[in-house]
Amino acid sequence: MSNAQKLIDFIKKSPTGFHAIDTIVRELEGFEPLQESENWRLQPGGKYYVTRNRSSIIAFTLPKAPFKAFQLIASHSDSPTFKIKENAEIAKGKYVQLDTERYGGMIMSSWFDRPLSVAGRVLARTEKGIKTILVDLDKDLLIIPNVAIHMNREINNGYKYNAAVDTFPLWGSDETKDTFKAEVAKAAGVAPEDILGADLFLYNRMEGRVWGVKDEYVSAPRLDDIECAFASVEALKAAGDSHHANVCCVFDNEEVGSTTKQGADSSFLYDVLRRILLSLGRGEEDYYKALAASFMLSADNAHAVHPNHPEYSDPVNQTQMNGGIVVKFNANQKYTTDGVSEAVFHQICQKANVPVQHYANRSDLPGGGTLGNISGSHVSINTLDIGLAQLAMHSCYETAGTKDIDYMIDGMKAFYETDIECAADGEYKL
Ligand code: ZN
């Protein structure tokens, strides 16, 4: 199976961030699960993972000999969507709709006139307490209908959507009143009254597909940033022996600023890296030495030149789908890449025969932020921002290049297999 097809399958199994982490856990065959609330007894040569909130994960492999550095790749599990509110149903005339609010900065128009469903997690009462159950209603259940052009002649003249008016999805006729919770409970396999809490989201039912005369494109929901998360997990599994510890992080909540207990702006990574060293009997100073010698790839998708609007791209620092791994630059350091990290990564990719291209925002456009600089405020290490070129970022159906998935897996694998030795501040051997 091609990596593009594997990615499509991965996304199908991952309608929400909770499901994405669950899918990753299933992919990590031979990795031992750790709980943050228990003692860790790590062994050199071991492979482990730990989750936080079931929506962020850090997986790592340890070399057999004592190691001096971590080499990390970070991406995110969440995507812009609509979250369903606690009192979910709105009964209005002959209709029942769901009450939703925006999660992240989506392209709202992309969510109209297509089958949607509901997925997420519920917290259900058990005899002993409460348990988490992932749910996916896995059926075409909802549509956000456009207003007919005869009723809104302005729709093609730059219409401003209102999330409290335009985007409530239709759940059914008035006969479906009071069925939402029962349907969620049925999917969870529990009684409706046993559901004590929930985090439920809409998702696009349109499955991913490879398309184009030469099969050059892949379109799917949530390519930003499941594409990079998928590639990093594939690379971690495939990477051979090294003299450093390899770490693969997939954080939740990047789309809403990362400031949650499990986001990149939390103590999660700091805690895990420290605990790895402490569990191996290493001291406090070893932690600081390791951070100084460590290196991170912050992997989040980038913008391809738009076919109808090439003017939004920089004249020369612009990127194409199927053109290879994108290295992102920003003078104001919204992207962490600098001369040092660019040089190190460039050399790794050159040796591995992986094409690299360079991205910067057009100089009068602010662009978006990502994980690298946020994570760096807790665990400050040399970092590089990378991604893959895609179209329609934050649409509920995005488009990328099929070859790029192979390039990203190869580049990340080469990164994990290269021992980047920090000889002095700004000096590297690799
Ligand atoms: Zn992203």
Tab-separated table of C-alpha atoms and ligand atoms in Angstrom:
chain	number	residue	atom	x	y	z
A	1	MET	CA	0.000	0.000	0.000
A	2	SER	CA	1.313	3.487	-0.831
A	3	ASN	CA	2.035	5.887	2.009
A	4	ALA	CA	-0.703	8.185	0.644
A	5	GLN	CA	-3.229	5.352	0.996
A	6	LYS	CA	-1.906	4.530	4.478
A	7	LEU	CA	-2.378	8.184	5.419
A	8	ILE	CA	-5.968	8.142	4.116
A	9	ASP	CA	-6.705	5.057	6.250
A	10	PHE	CA	-5.059	6.683	9.262
A	11	ILE	CA	-7.242	9.796	8.862
A	12	LYS	CA	-10.390	7.696	8.417
A	13	LYS	CA	-9.680	6.042	11.779
A	14	SER	CA	-8.972	9.455	13.346
A	15	PRO	CA	-12.032	11.734	13.103
A	16	THR	CA	-10.923	13.627	16.250
A	17	GLY	CA	-7.683	14.223	18.163
A	18	PHE	CA	-8.697	11.534	20.683
A	19	HIS	CA	-9.058	9.027	17.877
A	20	ALA	CA	-5.764	10.151	16.298
A	21	ILE	CA	-3.909	9.346	19.531
A	22	ASP	CA	-5.748	6.025	19.772
A	23	THR	CA	-4.727	5.224	16.182
A	24	ILE	CA	-1.091	6.089	16.959
A	25	VAL	CA	-1.139	3.827	20.035
A	26	ARG	CA	-2.365	0.950	17.854
A	27	GLU	CA	0.457	1.663	15.387
A	28	LEU	CA	3.114	1.536	18.130
A	29	GLU	CA	3.471	-2.217	18.223
A	30	GLY	CA	6.087	-3.342	20.747
A	31	PHE	CA	6.039	-0.001	22.600
A	32	GLU	CA	5.297	-0.220	26.309
A	33	PRO	CA	2.617	2.104	27.719
A	34	LEU	CA	3.543	4.322	30.678
A	35	GLN	CA	1.221	6.179	33.034
A	36	GLU	CA	2.221	9.615	34.295
A	37	SER	CA	0.698	8.694	37.672
A	38	GLU	CA	2.988	5.670	38.200
A	39	ASN	CA	6.715	5.048	38.684
A	40	TRP	CA	8.682	4.507	35.490
A	41	ARG	CA	11.292	1.764	35.265
A	42	LEU	CA	12.805	2.348	31.855
A	43	GLN	CA	15.410	0.067	30.312
A	44	PRO	CA	18.130	1.059	27.832
A	45	GLY	CA	17.011	-0.130	24.394
A	46	GLY	CA	13.331	0.129	25.410
A	47	LYS	CA	10.420	1.666	23.485
A	48	TYR	CA	7.687	3.498	25.365
A	49	TYR	CA	4.799	5.905	25.084
A	50	VAL	CA	2.762	8.035	27.455
A	51	THR	CA	-0.455	9.944	26.760
A	52	ARG	CA	-1.961	12.961	28.483
A	53	ASN	CA	-5.732	13.569	28.330
A	54	ARG	CA	-5.836	10.779	25.714
A	55	SER	CA	-5.345	13.578	23.159
A	56	SER	CA	-1.555	14.131	23.297
A	57	ILE	CA	1.152	11.479	23.125
A	58	ILE	CA	4.911	11.274	23.550
A	59	ALA	CA	6.493	8.065	22.229
A	60	PHE	CA	10.220	7.401	22.498
A	61	THR	CA	12.922	4.842	21.834
A	62	LEU	CA	16.049	4.612	23.962
A	63	PRO	CA	19.475	3.521	22.708
A	64	LYS	CA	21.209	0.586	24.422
A	65	ALA	CA	24.136	2.714	25.633
A	66	PRO	CA	23.903	5.845	27.849
A	67	PHE	CA	22.910	8.735	25.624
A	68	LYS	CA	23.689	12.438	25.563
A	69	ALA	CA	20.789	13.950	23.615
A	70	PHE	CA	17.180	13.749	22.497
A	71	GLN	CA	16.116	14.110	18.878
A	72	LEU	CA	12.478	15.084	18.747
A	73	ILE	CA	9.714	15.583	16.214
A	74	ALA	CA	6.556	17.433	17.288
A	75	SER	CA	3.235	17.763	15.449
A	76	HIS	CA	-0.405	18.231	16.429
A	77	SER	CA	-3.483	16.001	16.668
A	78	ASP	CA	-6.268	18.599	16.451
A	79	SER	CA	-7.863	20.405	13.495
A	80	PRO	CA	-10.411	23.202	13.238
A	81	THR	CA	-13.969	21.902	13.680
A	82	PHE	CA	-17.230	22.575	15.509
A	83	LYS	CA	-17.585	21.460	19.140
A	84	ILE	CA	-21.032	20.381	20.297
A	85	LYS	CA	-22.271	22.218	23.382
A	86	GLU	CA	-23.451	20.464	26.562
A	87	ASN	CA	-27.169	21.008	25.903
A	88	ALA	CA	-26.865	19.850	22.341
A	89	GLU	CA	-30.306	20.060	20.779
A	90	ILE	CA	-32.052	23.174	19.492
A	91	ALA	CA	-35.706	22.450	18.623
A	92	LYS	CA	-36.946	24.995	16.085
A	93	GLY	CA	-40.254	24.551	14.228
A	94	LYS	CA	-40.149	21.309	12.285
A	95	TYR	CA	-36.393	20.891	12.829
A	96	VAL	CA	-33.901	19.776	15.446
A	97	GLN	CA	-30.429	21.288	15.137
A	98	LEU	CA	-27.268	20.890	17.201
A	99	ASP	CA	-25.836	23.763	19.185
A	100	THR	CA	-22.189	24.165	18.220
A	101	GLU	CA	-19.300	26.573	18.566
A	102	ARG	CA	-16.148	26.962	16.537
A	103	TYR	CA	-12.975	25.128	17.576
A	104	GLY	CA	-10.026	26.877	15.918
A	105	GLY	CA	-9.880	29.081	12.838
A	106	MET	CA	-11.679	27.159	10.130
A	107	ILE	CA	-12.800	28.113	6.606
A	108	MET	CA	-16.483	28.104	7.513
A	109	SER	CA	-17.871	27.836	3.982
A	110	SER	CA	-16.146	24.453	3.506
A	111	TRP	CA	-18.467	22.871	6.089
A	112	PHE	CA	-21.691	23.520	4.172
A	113	ASP	CA	-23.753	21.016	2.138
A	114	ARG	CA	-21.810	17.887	2.942
A	115	PRO	CA	-22.614	14.903	5.178
A	116	LEU	CA	-21.196	15.276	8.672
A	117	SER	CA	-21.093	13.063	11.725
A	118	VAL	CA	-20.169	13.231	15.405
A	119	ALA	CA	-17.165	11.788	17.246
A	120	GLY	CA	-15.187	12.397	20.423
A	121	ARG	CA	-15.138	10.939	23.916
A	122	VAL	CA	-17.673	10.376	26.633
A	123	LEU	CA	-17.053	9.898	30.338
A	124	ALA	CA	-19.406	7.211	31.592
A	125	ARG	CA	-20.339	6.032	35.066
A	126	THR	CA	-19.119	2.549	35.992
A	127	GLU	CA	-19.555	0.486	39.160
A	128	LYS	CA	-16.151	1.660	40.368
A	129	GLY	CA	-16.181	5.237	39.106
A	130	ILE	CA	-15.859	6.806	35.668
A	131	LYS	CA	-14.294	5.609	32.422
A	132	THR	CA	-13.413	7.256	29.099
A	133	ILE	CA	-14.990	5.790	25.966
A	134	LEU	CA	-14.120	7.024	22.474
A	135	VAL	CA	-17.205	7.339	20.285
A	136	ASP	CA	-17.753	7.721	16.563
A	137	LEU	CA	-21.386	7.793	15.452
A	138	ASP	CA	-19.993	6.724	12.060
A	139	LYS	CA	-23.080	7.552	9.993
A	140	ASP	CA	-24.150	10.442	7.758
A	141	LEU	CA	-26.166	12.312	10.369
A	142	LEU	CA	-25.945	16.048	9.805
A	143	ILE	CA	-25.803	18.753	7.142
A	144	ILE	CA	-25.178	22.484	7.445
A	145	PRO	CA	-27.365	23.682	4.563
A	146	ASN	CA	-26.564	26.785	2.553
A	147	VAL	CA	-29.317	29.360	2.023
A	148	ALA	CA	-30.607	29.197	-1.563
A	149	ILE	CA	-29.202	31.890	-3.823
A	150	HIS	CA	-32.791	33.071	-4.460
A	151	MET	CA	-33.053	33.917	-0.770
A	152	ASN	CA	-29.587	35.395	-0.412
A	153	ARG	CA	-28.371	37.062	-3.596
A	154	GLU	CA	-25.317	38.321	-1.675
A	155	ILE	CA	-23.836	34.852	-1.074
A	156	ASN	CA	-21.231	35.275	-3.844
A	157	ASN	CA	-20.333	38.823	-2.840
A	158	GLY	CA	-18.221	38.102	0.240
A	159	TYR	CA	-20.798	36.803	2.716
A	160	LYS	CA	-19.863	36.943	6.424
A	161	TYR	CA	-20.929	33.769	8.225
A	162	ASN	CA	-22.165	34.030	11.808
A	163	ALA	CA	-21.426	30.973	13.997
A	164	ALA	CA	-24.534	31.692	16.096
A	165	VAL	CA	-26.831	31.762	13.055
A	166	ASP	CA	-25.452	30.184	9.873
A	167	THR	CA	-23.595	27.078	10.955
A	168	PHE	CA	-25.919	25.096	13.229
A	169	PRO	CA	-26.161	21.663	11.590
A	170	LEU	CA	-29.507	20.002	10.927
A	171	TRP	CA	-29.907	16.854	13.032
A	172	GLY	CA	-33.396	15.885	11.897
A	173	SER	CA	-37.122	16.581	11.855
A	174	ASP	CA	-39.104	17.372	15.007
A	175	GLU	CA	-39.558	13.607	15.379
A	176	THR	CA	-35.875	13.347	16.325
A	177	LYS	CA	-36.298	15.507	19.432
A	178	ASP	CA	-34.358	14.144	22.456
A	179	THR	CA	-32.520	11.513	20.406
A	180	PHE	CA	-29.013	13.002	20.332
A	181	LYS	CA	-27.858	11.816	23.740
A	182	ALA	CA	-29.405	8.401	23.142
A	183	GLU	CA	-27.503	8.043	19.850
A	184	VAL	CA	-24.227	9.004	21.545
A	185	ALA	CA	-24.938	6.544	24.376
A	186	LYS	CA	-25.708	3.789	21.850
A	187	ALA	CA	-22.380	4.415	20.080
A	188	ALA	CA	-20.605	4.313	23.462
A	189	GLY	CA	-22.436	1.155	24.546
A	190	VAL	CA	-23.763	2.729	27.745
A	191	ALA	CA	-27.109	3.978	29.071
A	192	PRO	CA	-27.809	7.683	28.351
A	193	GLU	CA	-28.108	8.443	32.077
A	194	ASP	CA	-24.625	7.020	32.662
A	195	ILE	CA	-22.961	9.669	30.470
A	196	LEU	CA	-21.542	12.173	32.942
A	197	GLY	CA	-19.386	14.254	30.598
A	198	ALA	CA	-18.404	14.471	26.933
A	199	ASP	CA	-16.181	16.228	24.391
A	200	LEU	CA	-17.903	15.800	21.033
A	201	PHE	CA	-17.102	17.332	17.660
A	202	LEU	CA	-18.471	17.398	14.122
A	203	TYR	CA	-16.389	15.766	11.422
A	204	ASN	CA	-16.499	15.655	7.645
A	205	ARG	CA	-17.678	12.296	6.299
A	206	MET	CA	-15.972	12.671	2.916
A	207	GLU	CA	-13.136	10.153	2.862
A	208	GLY	CA	-9.669	10.966	1.632
A	209	ARG	CA	-8.652	10.105	-1.919
A	210	VAL	CA	-5.690	10.191	-4.267
A	211	TRP	CA	-6.535	12.031	-7.472
A	212	GLY	CA	-5.110	13.581	-10.636
A	213	VAL	CA	-3.992	12.192	-14.025
A	214	LYS	CA	-0.714	11.142	-12.464
A	215	ASP	CA	-2.151	10.462	-8.988
A	216	GLU	CA	-0.173	13.458	-7.845
A	217	TYR	CA	-2.574	14.811	-5.209
A	218	VAL	CA	-4.163	13.571	-2.019
A	219	SER	CA	-7.222	15.301	-0.566
A	220	ALA	CA	-8.636	14.479	2.866
A	221	PRO	CA	-9.951	16.031	6.061
A	222	ARG	CA	-7.382	17.034	8.709
A	223	LEU	CA	-4.228	16.833	6.541
A	224	ASP	CA	-3.045	19.717	8.769
A	225	ASP	CA	-1.561	18.190	10.814
A	226	ILE	CA	-2.317	14.481	10.717
A	227	GLU	CA	-0.045	14.222	7.664
A	228	CYS	CA	3.005	15.224	9.732
A	229	ALA	CA	1.872	13.224	12.785
A	230	PHE	CA	1.461	10.102	10.620
A	231	ALA	CA	4.880	10.611	8.990
A	232	SER	CA	6.622	11.070	12.359
A	233	VAL	CA	5.131	7.847	13.753
A	234	GLU	CA	6.121	5.927	10.603
A	235	ALA	CA	9.655	7.350	10.898
A	236	LEU	CA	9.972	6.492	14.596
A	237	LYS	CA	8.929	2.891	13.929
A	238	ALA	CA	11.251	2.523	10.940
A	239	ALA	CA	14.346	4.242	12.381
A	240	GLY	CA	17.369	2.024	13.043
A	241	ASP	CA	19.768	2.196	16.003
A	242	SER	CA	21.188	5.510	17.119
A	243	HIS	CA	23.251	6.890	19.994
A	244	HIS	CA	20.561	9.339	21.109
A	245	ALA	CA	16.963	8.940	22.294
A	246	ASN	CA	14.325	9.456	19.596
A	247	VAL	CA	11.133	11.191	20.685
A	248	CYS	CA	7.870	11.610	18.771
A	249	CYS	CA	5.366	14.100	20.220
A	250	VAL	CA	1.840	14.734	18.978
A	251	PHE	CA	0.173	17.537	20.930
A	252	ASP	CA	-3.476	18.514	21.155
A	253	ASN	CA	-4.892	22.049	21.023
A	254	GLU	CA	-2.451	23.676	18.584
A	255	GLU	CA	-5.410	25.210	16.758
A	256	VAL	CA	-6.550	27.046	19.886
A	257	GLY	CA	-3.186	28.295	21.141
A	258	SER	CA	-1.709	25.178	22.856
A	259	THR	CA	-2.339	26.507	26.389
A	260	THR	CA	-3.969	23.384	27.836
A	261	LYS	CA	-2.515	20.821	30.248
A	262	GLN	CA	-1.790	18.560	27.267
A	263	GLY	CA	-0.833	21.190	24.659
A	264	ALA	CA	2.635	22.237	23.495
A	265	ASP	CA	2.402	25.155	25.957
A	266	SER	CA	2.223	22.769	28.947
A	267	SER	CA	4.760	20.942	31.105
A	268	PHE	CA	4.124	17.641	29.273
A	269	LEU	CA	7.331	17.509	27.237
A	270	TYR	CA	9.484	18.979	30.031
A	271	ASP	CA	8.064	16.414	32.476
A	272	VAL	CA	8.559	13.450	30.160
A	273	LEU	CA	12.153	14.284	29.170
A	274	ARG	CA	13.150	14.784	32.810
A	275	ARG	CA	11.464	11.577	33.886
A	276	ILE	CA	13.226	9.602	31.148
A	277	LEU	CA	16.613	10.646	32.539
A	278	LEU	CA	15.628	10.287	36.218
A	279	SER	CA	14.221	6.820	35.582
A	280	LEU	CA	17.555	5.814	34.021
A	281	GLY	CA	19.360	6.952	37.174
A	282	ARG	CA	20.783	10.103	35.604
A	283	GLY	CA	21.229	13.368	37.511
A	284	GLU	CA	19.894	16.907	37.278
A	285	GLU	CA	22.906	18.177	35.348
A	286	ASP	CA	22.449	15.432	32.756
A	287	TYR	CA	19.068	16.948	31.916
A	288	TYR	CA	20.537	20.343	31.129
A	289	LYS	CA	23.441	18.806	29.215
A	290	ALA	CA	21.002	16.731	27.187
A	291	LEU	CA	18.814	19.725	26.331
A	292	ALA	CA	21.830	21.716	25.146
A	293	ALA	CA	22.746	18.851	22.817
A	294	SER	CA	19.191	18.100	21.623
A	295	PHE	CA	17.446	18.966	18.398
A	296	MET	CA	13.790	19.232	17.460
A	297	LEU	CA	11.745	19.277	14.262
A	298	SER	CA	8.459	21.130	14.694
A	299	ALA	CA	6.356	19.611	11.914
A	300	ASP	CA	3.200	21.372	10.773
A	301	ASN	CA	1.919	21.813	7.256
A	302	ALA	CA	2.795	24.767	5.027
A	303	HIS	CA	1.103	26.641	2.168
A	304	ALA	CA	1.622	25.615	-1.453
A	305	VAL	CA	1.405	28.354	-4.079
A	306	HIS	CA	-2.318	28.715	-4.866
A	307	PRO	CA	-3.165	28.099	-8.554
A	308	ASN	CA	-5.686	31.002	-8.654
A	309	HIS	CA	-3.834	33.295	-6.274
A	310	PRO	CA	-0.066	32.968	-6.709
A	311	GLU	CA	0.194	36.616	-5.576
A	312	TYR	CA	-0.335	35.554	-1.935
A	313	SER	CA	3.025	33.783	-1.961
A	314	ASP	CA	6.496	35.243	-1.545
A	315	PRO	CA	8.187	35.831	-4.942
A	316	VAL	CA	10.944	33.273	-4.348
A	317	ASN	CA	10.432	31.607	-0.935
A	318	GLN	CA	7.345	29.785	-2.165
A	319	THR	CA	6.622	26.067	-2.061
A	320	GLN	CA	5.028	23.524	-4.373
A	321	MET	CA	3.201	20.288	-3.692
A	322	ASN	CA	5.457	17.283	-4.408
A	323	GLY	CA	8.478	19.582	-4.142
A	324	GLY	CA	9.791	18.024	-0.922
A	325	ILE	CA	9.974	18.944	2.751
A	326	VAL	CA	9.239	22.603	3.425
A	327	VAL	CA	11.565	24.458	5.804
A	328	LYS	CA	9.762	27.517	7.203
A	329	PHE	CA	11.400	30.829	8.033
A	330	ASN	CA	10.071	33.905	9.815
A	331	ALA	CA	12.180	36.890	10.847
A	332	ASN	CA	10.017	37.415	13.935
A	333	GLN	CA	10.632	33.791	14.962
A	334	LYS	CA	7.051	32.548	14.756
A	335	TYR	CA	8.932	29.753	13.044
A	336	THR	CA	11.963	28.584	14.979
A	337	THR	CA	14.252	27.897	12.026
A	338	ASP	CA	17.543	29.782	12.096
A	339	GLY	CA	20.802	29.449	10.205
A	340	VAL	CA	22.087	26.756	12.559
A	341	SER	CA	19.032	24.500	12.522
A	342	GLU	CA	18.591	24.989	8.763
A	343	ALA	CA	22.209	23.958	8.129
A	344	VAL	CA	21.926	20.802	10.237
A	345	PHE	CA	18.658	19.680	8.627
A	346	HIS	CA	19.849	20.581	5.130
A	347	GLN	CA	22.835	18.289	5.500
A	348	ILE	CA	20.695	15.411	6.816
A	349	CYS	CA	18.265	15.680	3.882
A	350	GLN	CA	21.030	16.028	1.321
A	351	LYS	CA	22.665	12.808	2.547
A	352	ALA	CA	19.287	11.030	2.477
A	353	ASN	CA	18.465	12.360	-1.015
A	354	VAL	CA	15.305	14.082	0.203
A	355	PRO	CA	14.369	17.339	-1.579
A	356	VAL	CA	13.935	20.433	0.594
A	357	GLN	CA	12.234	23.748	-0.279
A	358	HIS	CA	12.053	27.036	1.608
A	359	TYR	CA	8.970	28.915	2.738
A	360	ALA	CA	8.465	32.400	4.118
A	361	ASN	CA	5.257	34.438	4.265
A	362	ARG	CA	4.833	37.277	1.774
A	363	SER	CA	6.475	40.133	3.646
A	364	ASP	CA	3.182	42.000	4.271
A	365	LEU	CA	1.226	38.920	5.450
A	366	PRO	CA	1.512	37.786	9.079
A	367	GLY	CA	0.963	34.025	8.473
A	368	GLY	CA	0.108	31.564	11.244
A	369	GLY	CA	1.939	30.327	14.312
A	370	THR	CA	2.759	26.734	15.220
A	371	LEU	CA	4.186	24.507	17.955
A	372	GLY	CA	7.945	24.957	17.808
A	373	ASN	CA	8.349	28.333	19.479
A	374	ILE	CA	5.610	27.549	22.047
A	375	SER	CA	7.172	24.243	23.060
A	376	GLY	CA	10.570	25.982	23.080
A	377	SER	CA	9.476	28.289	25.892
A	378	HIS	CA	9.308	25.223	28.193
A	379	VAL	CA	12.038	23.037	26.734
A	380	SER	CA	14.456	25.330	24.925
A	381	ILE	CA	16.412	23.439	22.316
A	382	ASN	CA	17.599	23.923	18.760
A	383	THR	CA	14.486	23.661	16.619
A	384	LEU	CA	13.551	23.797	12.968
A	385	ASP	CA	10.046	24.371	11.589
A	386	ILE	CA	9.124	22.079	8.723
A	387	GLY	CA	5.941	20.893	7.009
A	388	LEU	CA	4.482	19.783	3.697
A	389	ALA	CA	3.042	22.131	1.099
A	390	GLN	CA	-0.759	21.983	0.939
A	391	LEU	CA	-3.730	23.944	-0.396
A	392	ALA	CA	-6.815	25.171	1.472
A	393	MET	CA	-5.351	24.974	4.976
A	394	HIS	CA	-8.184	24.835	7.560
A	395	SER	CA	-10.804	23.825	5.011
A	396	CYS	CA	-12.551	20.626	6.163
A	397	TYR	CA	-11.115	18.998	2.999
A	398	GLU	CA	-7.494	19.877	2.244
A	399	THR	CA	-5.135	18.980	-0.607
A	400	ALA	CA	-1.463	17.967	-0.601
A	401	GLY	CA	1.070	16.127	-2.801
A	402	THR	CA	1.282	12.318	-2.728
A	403	LYS	CA	5.082	12.164	-3.214
A	404	ASP	CA	5.646	14.549	-0.313
A	405	ILE	CA	4.416	11.973	2.212
A	406	ASP	CA	7.256	9.649	1.150
A	407	TYR	CA	9.756	12.543	1.311
A	408	MET	CA	8.617	13.448	4.814
A	409	ILE	CA	8.850	9.893	6.148
A	410	ASP	CA	12.317	9.474	4.571
A	411	GLY	CA	13.533	12.845	5.887
A	412	MET	CA	12.232	12.206	9.400
A	413	LYS	CA	13.709	8.706	9.430
A	414	ALA	CA	17.089	10.107	8.340
A	415	PHE	CA	16.821	12.705	11.124
A	416	TYR	CA	16.131	9.998	13.720
A	417	GLU	CA	19.029	7.898	12.405
A	418	THR	CA	21.588	10.726	12.345
A	419	ASP	CA	23.485	11.408	15.571
A	420	ILE	CA	23.652	15.189	15.753
A	421	GLU	CA	26.535	15.852	18.116
A	422	CYS	CA	26.730	19.257	19.698
A	423	ALA	CA	30.464	20.002	19.869
A	424	ALA	CA	30.029	23.546	21.248
A	425	ASP	CA	27.394	26.295	21.116
A	426	GLY	CA	26.562	26.474	17.386
A	427	GLU	CA	29.024	23.737	16.331
A	428	TYR	CA	27.763	20.324	15.238
A	429	LYS	CA	29.146	16.998	14.100
A	430	LEU	CA	26.842	14.728	12.119
B	1	ZN	ZN	-1.242	22.865	11.782
